[in-house]
């Protein structure tokens, strides 16, 4: 696909960061919206002395003489103070919280441009790509016709450059598909994108939240399970219900049947007629805030178990 430039681009930084064991900053690259790299540096982790190098390839020896991230804040913070937008592959979920933890201020006040969101709405949905499972920066690049160098992938500079290239392509695809004239104000195009993405993502979240809960008899115990699709009826199936939020239901029945919090599937030993009736009559509804809370609680439950 042919890449075209964006007219009236915002004061935007595009970034990618690499982390030691997903925790401590080890490399940061920042580009301006024109495609020029304005910052690139590796850092020595403050606490870790060993880490998994399989993704980014950065070893402890590579950063043995590098500064700590905290020692470089004086040159990094002004970059973010001057920008109004931050672009990354999934920057709000990954990079921004970690940059904030490393001491960078004011990030939550910035307008966020998520390449994953733009790729899914503009291209991915129409090509049967799932938002949660089928999208990566590599997938974005290959689907949009960008050739990748395997030896350079996962270096912060290379990934940042490709993130920016993909965004330019997707922005122009979207603007054209929505009938915007060349050079239309960036804010107008982004506002239209945000409007359409919010509707599409809500529909996606509702669909992926819904599913089925089952109680299965296993000897002297019972097993509670959730499934996205209706499970096949089995001889040992006690009951199955349909719910709008599988995660919310899992938390509710985890507490009802065991008195404590478990993950989506768990075993319990006693099923009274009253509790079975409550299970069979149970319904819930989808609410984004409740869904986010349920996801966080179940994540904690998985760690505990």
GROMACS .gro file of C-alpha atoms in nm:
model
  305
    1UNK     CA    1   0.000   0.000   0.000
    2UNK     CA    2   0.124   0.345  -0.082
    3UNK     CA    3   0.208   0.567   0.212
    4UNK     CA    4   0.097   0.930   0.200
    5UNK     CA    5   0.179   1.211   0.435
    6UNK     CA    6  -0.053   1.356   0.696
    7UNK     CA    7  -0.140   1.721   0.660
    8UNK     CA    8  -0.180   1.929   0.977
    9UNK     CA    9  -0.039   1.661   1.203
   10UNK     CA   10  -0.055   1.728   1.578
   11UNK     CA   11   0.241   1.788   1.806
   12UNK     CA   12   0.280   1.414   1.849
   13UNK     CA   13   0.552   1.181   1.974
   14UNK     CA   14   0.569   0.821   1.862
   15UNK     CA   15   0.752   0.589   2.096
   16UNK     CA   16   0.846   0.233   2.175
   17UNK     CA   17   1.021   0.102   2.483
   18UNK     CA   18   1.182  -0.226   2.578
   19UNK     CA   19   1.186  -0.355   2.933
   20UNK     CA   20   1.392  -0.599   3.136
   21UNK     CA   21   1.152  -0.880   3.232
   22UNK     CA   22   0.865  -0.644   3.143
   23UNK     CA   23   0.945  -0.432   3.447
   24UNK     CA   24   1.240  -0.193   3.421
   25UNK     CA   25   1.310   0.036   3.128
   26UNK     CA   26   1.603  -0.083   2.922
   27UNK     CA   27   1.558   0.107   2.591
   28UNK     CA   28   1.351   0.402   2.472
   29UNK     CA   29   1.307   0.546   2.123
   30UNK     CA   30   1.105   0.859   2.044
   31UNK     CA   31   1.021   0.990   1.696
   32UNK     CA   32   0.846   1.310   1.596
   33UNK     CA   33   0.546   1.285   1.363
   34UNK     CA   34   0.753   1.352   1.052
   35UNK     CA   35   0.952   1.032   1.108
   36UNK     CA   36   1.270   1.178   1.260
   37UNK     CA   37   1.413   1.005   1.565
   38UNK     CA   38   1.464   1.267   1.834
   39UNK     CA   39   1.565   1.043   2.122
   40UNK     CA   40   1.719   0.697   2.152
   41UNK     CA   41   1.898   0.549   2.450
   42UNK     CA   42   1.951   0.231   2.643
   43UNK     CA   43   1.944   0.219   3.020
   44UNK     CA   44   2.087   0.005   3.296
   45UNK     CA   45   1.805  -0.130   3.514
   46UNK     CA   46   1.802   0.008   3.866
   47UNK     CA   47   1.760  -0.329   4.038
   48UNK     CA   48   1.773  -0.619   3.792
   49UNK     CA   49   2.109  -0.771   3.706
   50UNK     CA   50   1.977  -1.058   3.490
   51UNK     CA   51   1.674  -1.080   3.261
   52UNK     CA   52   1.521  -1.261   2.966
   53UNK     CA   53   1.686  -1.136   2.646
   54UNK     CA   54   1.492  -1.351   2.400
   55UNK     CA   55   1.265  -1.071   2.276
   56UNK     CA   56   1.481  -0.757   2.256
   57UNK     CA   57   1.827  -0.918   2.263
   58UNK     CA   58   1.966  -0.661   2.507
   59UNK     CA   59   2.207  -0.826   2.750
   60UNK     CA   60   2.340  -0.701   3.085
   61UNK     CA   61   2.678  -0.642   2.918
   62UNK     CA   62   2.512  -0.421   2.655
   63UNK     CA   63   2.396  -0.176   2.921
   64UNK     CA   64   2.668  -0.221   3.182
   65UNK     CA   65   2.791   0.138   3.131
   66UNK     CA   66   2.454   0.291   3.037
   67UNK     CA   67   2.286   0.544   3.267
   68UNK     CA   68   1.991   0.459   3.487
   69UNK     CA   69   1.660   0.582   3.349
   70UNK     CA   70   1.623   0.812   3.650
   71UNK     CA   71   1.954   0.976   3.558
   72UNK     CA   72   1.815   1.063   3.215
   73UNK     CA   73   1.480   1.206   3.326
   74UNK     CA   74   1.610   1.559   3.281
   75UNK     CA   75   1.641   1.507   2.905
   76UNK     CA   76   1.332   1.286   2.867
   77UNK     CA   77   1.067   1.483   3.058
   78UNK     CA   78   1.088   1.796   2.836
   79UNK     CA   79   1.006   1.585   2.529
   80UNK     CA   80   0.672   1.486   2.681
   81UNK     CA   81   0.606   1.829   2.829
   82UNK     CA   82   0.604   1.976   2.478
   83UNK     CA   83   0.380   1.721   2.306
   84UNK     CA   84   0.001   1.701   2.292
   85UNK     CA   85  -0.035   1.346   2.152
   86UNK     CA   86   0.146   1.017   2.211
   87UNK     CA   87   0.138   0.739   1.952
   88UNK     CA   88   0.235   0.377   2.008
   89UNK     CA   89   0.121   0.025   1.932
   90UNK     CA   90  -0.060  -0.025   2.264
   91UNK     CA   91   0.095   0.265   2.448
   92UNK     CA   92  -0.180   0.332   2.703
   93UNK     CA   93  -0.179  -0.027   2.821
   94UNK     CA   94   0.196  -0.091   2.819
   95UNK     CA   95   0.437   0.199   2.780
   96UNK     CA   96   0.265   0.488   2.956
   97UNK     CA   97   0.209   0.312   3.293
   98UNK     CA   98   0.571   0.195   3.294
   99UNK     CA   99   0.707   0.536   3.194
  100UNK     CA  100   0.500   0.691   3.472
  101UNK     CA  101   0.637   0.437   3.718
  102UNK     CA  102   0.988   0.533   3.607
  103UNK     CA  103   0.912   0.897   3.693
  104UNK     CA  104   0.785   1.064   3.373
  105UNK     CA  105   0.508   1.314   3.462
  106UNK     CA  106   0.192   1.434   3.287
  107UNK     CA  107   0.142   1.137   3.053
  108UNK     CA  108  -0.222   1.077   3.143
  109UNK     CA  109  -0.310   1.426   3.021
  110UNK     CA  110  -0.199   1.355   2.665
  111UNK     CA  111  -0.417   1.251   2.371
  112UNK     CA  112  -0.342   0.887   2.295
  113UNK     CA  113  -0.320   0.732   1.949
  114UNK     CA  114  -0.321   0.352   1.968
  115UNK     CA  115  -0.198   0.186   1.651
  116UNK     CA  116  -0.370  -0.138   1.756
  117UNK     CA  117  -0.705   0.044   1.764
  118UNK     CA  118  -0.659   0.208   1.426
  119UNK     CA  119  -0.544  -0.115   1.262
  120UNK     CA  120  -0.835  -0.315   1.401
  121UNK     CA  121  -1.105  -0.064   1.305
  122UNK     CA  122  -0.967   0.036   0.964
  123UNK     CA  123  -0.836  -0.302   0.850
  124UNK     CA  124  -0.853  -0.585   1.101
  125UNK     CA  125  -1.228  -0.625   1.148
  126UNK     CA  126  -1.294  -0.659   0.777
  127UNK     CA  127  -1.020  -0.925   0.756
  128UNK     CA  128  -1.151  -1.133   1.049
  129UNK     CA  129  -0.870  -1.037   1.286
  130UNK     CA  130  -0.961  -1.050   1.654
  131UNK     CA  131  -0.874  -0.738   1.853
  132UNK     CA  132  -0.741  -0.932   2.150
  133UNK     CA  133  -0.560  -1.223   1.986
  134UNK     CA  134  -0.466  -1.160   1.623
  135UNK     CA  135  -0.302  -0.817   1.628
  136UNK     CA  136   0.065  -0.737   1.682
  137UNK     CA  137   0.299  -0.476   1.537
  138UNK     CA  138   0.443  -0.743   1.310
  139UNK     CA  139   0.091  -0.831   1.191
  140UNK     CA  140   0.015  -0.466   1.122
  141UNK     CA  141   0.330  -0.426   0.916
  142UNK     CA  142   0.290  -0.740   0.709
  143UNK     CA  143  -0.080  -0.684   0.641
  144UNK     CA  144  -0.012  -0.327   0.531
  145UNK     CA  145   0.268  -0.432   0.296
  146UNK     CA  146   0.574  -0.321   0.493
  147UNK     CA  147   0.877  -0.547   0.463
  148UNK     CA  148   1.038  -0.635   0.795
  149UNK     CA  149   1.397  -0.715   0.884
  150UNK     CA  150   1.385  -0.997   1.143
  151UNK     CA  151   1.724  -0.894   1.280
  152UNK     CA  152   1.598  -0.545   1.363
  153UNK     CA  153   1.253  -0.632   1.498
  154UNK     CA  154   1.199  -0.551   1.866
  155UNK     CA  155   1.467  -0.286   1.874
  156UNK     CA  156   1.295   0.025   2.003
  157UNK     CA  157   1.403   0.246   1.712
  158UNK     CA  158   1.295  -0.001   1.445
  159UNK     CA  159   0.959  -0.070   1.607
  160UNK     CA  160   0.891   0.301   1.659
  161UNK     CA  161   0.965   0.379   1.294
  162UNK     CA  162   0.732   0.101   1.179
  163UNK     CA  163   0.459   0.208   1.419
  164UNK     CA  164   0.466   0.555   1.266
  165UNK     CA  165   0.466   0.422   0.908
  166UNK     CA  166   0.167   0.199   0.981
  167UNK     CA  167  -0.022   0.484   1.142
  168UNK     CA  168   0.029   0.715   0.844
  169UNK     CA  169  -0.106   0.446   0.613
  170UNK     CA  170  -0.408   0.371   0.833
  171UNK     CA  171  -0.486   0.737   0.893
  172UNK     CA  172  -0.505   0.806   0.523
  173UNK     CA  173  -0.707   0.490   0.456
  174UNK     CA  174  -0.956   0.595   0.721
  175UNK     CA  175  -0.977   0.960   0.614
  176UNK     CA  176  -1.041   0.857   0.255
  177UNK     CA  177  -1.303   0.597   0.351
  178UNK     CA  178  -1.491   0.856   0.558
  179UNK     CA  179  -1.489   1.113   0.279
  180UNK     CA  180  -1.245   1.363   0.430
  181UNK     CA  181  -1.076   1.588   0.177
  182UNK     CA  182  -0.695   1.581   0.159
  183UNK     CA  183  -0.556   1.809   0.427
  184UNK     CA  184  -0.865   1.788   0.648
  185UNK     CA  185  -0.793   1.894   1.007
  186UNK     CA  186  -0.638   1.610   1.203
  187UNK     CA  187  -0.870   1.678   1.497
  188UNK     CA  188  -1.177   1.623   1.278
  189UNK     CA  189  -1.049   1.292   1.143
  190UNK     CA  190  -0.950   1.172   1.490
  191UNK     CA  191  -1.287   1.272   1.635
  192UNK     CA  192  -1.465   1.065   1.371
  193UNK     CA  193  -1.233   0.773   1.437
  194UNK     CA  194  -1.290   0.793   1.812
  195UNK     CA  195  -1.666   0.796   1.756
  196UNK     CA  196  -1.667   0.488   1.532
  197UNK     CA  197  -1.410   0.299   1.739
  198UNK     CA  198  -1.608   0.350   2.061
  199UNK     CA  199  -1.917   0.194   1.903
  200UNK     CA  200  -1.726  -0.095   1.744
  201UNK     CA  201  -1.523  -0.170   2.057
  202UNK     CA  202  -1.832  -0.165   2.277
  203UNK     CA  203  -2.001  -0.412   2.043
  204UNK     CA  204  -1.687  -0.630   2.048
  205UNK     CA  205  -1.661  -0.618   2.427
  206UNK     CA  206  -2.025  -0.708   2.477
  207UNK     CA  207  -1.999  -1.000   2.237
  208UNK     CA  208  -1.682  -1.131   2.401
  209UNK     CA  209  -1.814  -1.079   2.753
  210UNK     CA  210  -2.120  -1.299   2.700
  211UNK     CA  211  -2.122  -1.675   2.724
  212UNK     CA  212  -2.229  -1.972   2.932
  213UNK     CA  213  -2.174  -2.105   3.283
  214UNK     CA  214  -2.203  -2.474   3.365
  215UNK     CA  215  -2.198  -2.695   3.670
  216UNK     CA  216  -2.057  -3.042   3.606
  217UNK     CA  217  -2.065  -3.334   3.847
  218UNK     CA  218  -1.729  -3.506   3.897
  219UNK     CA  219  -1.754  -3.789   4.148
  220UNK     CA  220  -1.810  -3.636   4.490
  221UNK     CA  221  -1.728  -3.285   4.364
  222UNK     CA  222  -1.871  -3.026   4.130
  223UNK     CA  223  -1.686  -2.822   3.868
  224UNK     CA  224  -1.792  -2.471   3.770
  225UNK     CA  225  -1.688  -2.370   3.419
  226UNK     CA  226  -1.739  -2.076   3.186
  227UNK     CA  227  -1.740  -2.094   2.807
  228UNK     CA  228  -1.774  -1.833   2.535
  229UNK     CA  229  -1.980  -2.074   2.323
  230UNK     CA  230  -2.258  -2.301   2.440
  231UNK     CA  231  -2.096  -2.624   2.563
  232UNK     CA  232  -2.217  -2.963   2.452
  233UNK     CA  233  -2.458  -3.125   2.692
  234UNK     CA  234  -2.300  -3.416   2.877
  235UNK     CA  235  -2.434  -3.681   3.109
  236UNK     CA  236  -2.253  -3.523   3.403
  237UNK     CA  237  -2.379  -3.168   3.328
  238UNK     CA  238  -2.600  -3.052   3.614
  239UNK     CA  239  -2.707  -2.720   3.461
  240UNK     CA  240  -2.600  -2.457   3.206
  241UNK     CA  241  -2.706  -2.092   3.189
  242UNK     CA  242  -2.639  -1.806   2.947
  243UNK     CA  243  -2.500  -1.478   3.083
  244UNK     CA  244  -2.406  -1.135   2.949
  245UNK     CA  245  -2.082  -1.128   3.150
  246UNK     CA  246  -1.895  -1.453   3.209
  247UNK     CA  247  -1.641  -1.291   3.436
  248UNK     CA  248  -1.897  -1.123   3.659
  249UNK     CA  249  -2.084  -1.454   3.684
  250UNK     CA  250  -1.763  -1.640   3.772
  251UNK     CA  251  -1.697  -1.404   4.062
  252UNK     CA  252  -2.057  -1.427   4.185
  253UNK     CA  253  -2.065  -1.808   4.184
  254UNK     CA  254  -1.713  -1.842   4.314
  255UNK     CA  255  -1.826  -1.663   4.628
  256UNK     CA  256  -2.163  -1.840   4.640
  257UNK     CA  257  -2.027  -2.194   4.609
  258UNK     CA  258  -1.693  -2.160   4.792
  259UNK     CA  259  -1.710  -1.843   5.002
  260UNK     CA  260  -1.392  -1.708   4.842
  261UNK     CA  261  -1.260  -1.579   4.509
  262UNK     CA  262  -1.137  -1.822   4.247
  263UNK     CA  263  -1.056  -1.804   3.875
  264UNK     CA  264  -1.309  -1.874   3.601
  265UNK     CA  265  -1.308  -2.251   3.664
  266UNK     CA  266  -1.307  -2.407   4.010
  267UNK     CA  267  -1.428  -2.708   4.207
  268UNK     CA  268  -1.658  -2.717   4.507
  269UNK     CA  269  -1.799  -2.992   4.723
  270UNK     CA  270  -2.160  -2.906   4.810
  271UNK     CA  271  -2.454  -2.801   4.593
  272UNK     CA  272  -2.780  -2.746   4.775
  273UNK     CA  273  -3.119  -2.725   4.607
  274UNK     CA  274  -3.139  -2.357   4.698
  275UNK     CA  275  -2.801  -2.275   4.544
  276UNK     CA  276  -2.882  -2.476   4.231
  277UNK     CA  277  -3.209  -2.282   4.195
  278UNK     CA  278  -3.018  -1.956   4.237
  279UNK     CA  279  -2.775  -2.066   3.966
  280UNK     CA  280  -3.052  -2.158   3.725
  281UNK     CA  281  -3.236  -1.827   3.774
  282UNK     CA  282  -2.926  -1.608   3.762
  283UNK     CA  283  -2.888  -1.332   3.501
  284UNK     CA  284  -2.657  -1.034   3.466
  285UNK     CA  285  -2.593  -0.747   3.226
  286UNK     CA  286  -2.284  -0.604   3.062
  287UNK     CA  287  -2.128  -0.293   3.213
  288UNK     CA  288  -1.780  -0.183   3.106
  289UNK     CA  289  -1.669  -0.065   3.451
  290UNK     CA  290  -1.795  -0.384   3.613
  291UNK     CA  291  -1.626  -0.589   3.342
  292UNK     CA  292  -1.293  -0.413   3.399
  293UNK     CA  293  -1.324  -0.468   3.774
  294UNK     CA  294  -1.413  -0.834   3.727
  295UNK     CA  295  -1.115  -0.881   3.495
  296UNK     CA  296  -0.882  -0.729   3.754
  297UNK     CA  297  -1.023  -0.945   4.037
  298UNK     CA  298  -0.995  -1.265   3.833
  299UNK     CA  299  -0.639  -1.176   3.738
  300UNK     CA  300  -0.556  -1.148   4.106
  301UNK     CA  301  -0.734  -1.477   4.175
  302UNK     CA  302  -0.522  -1.653   3.914
  303UNK     CA  303  -0.209  -1.522   4.082
  304UNK     CA  304  -0.326  -1.642   4.423
  305UNK     CA  305  -0.394  -1.990   4.292
   0.00000   0.00000   0.00000
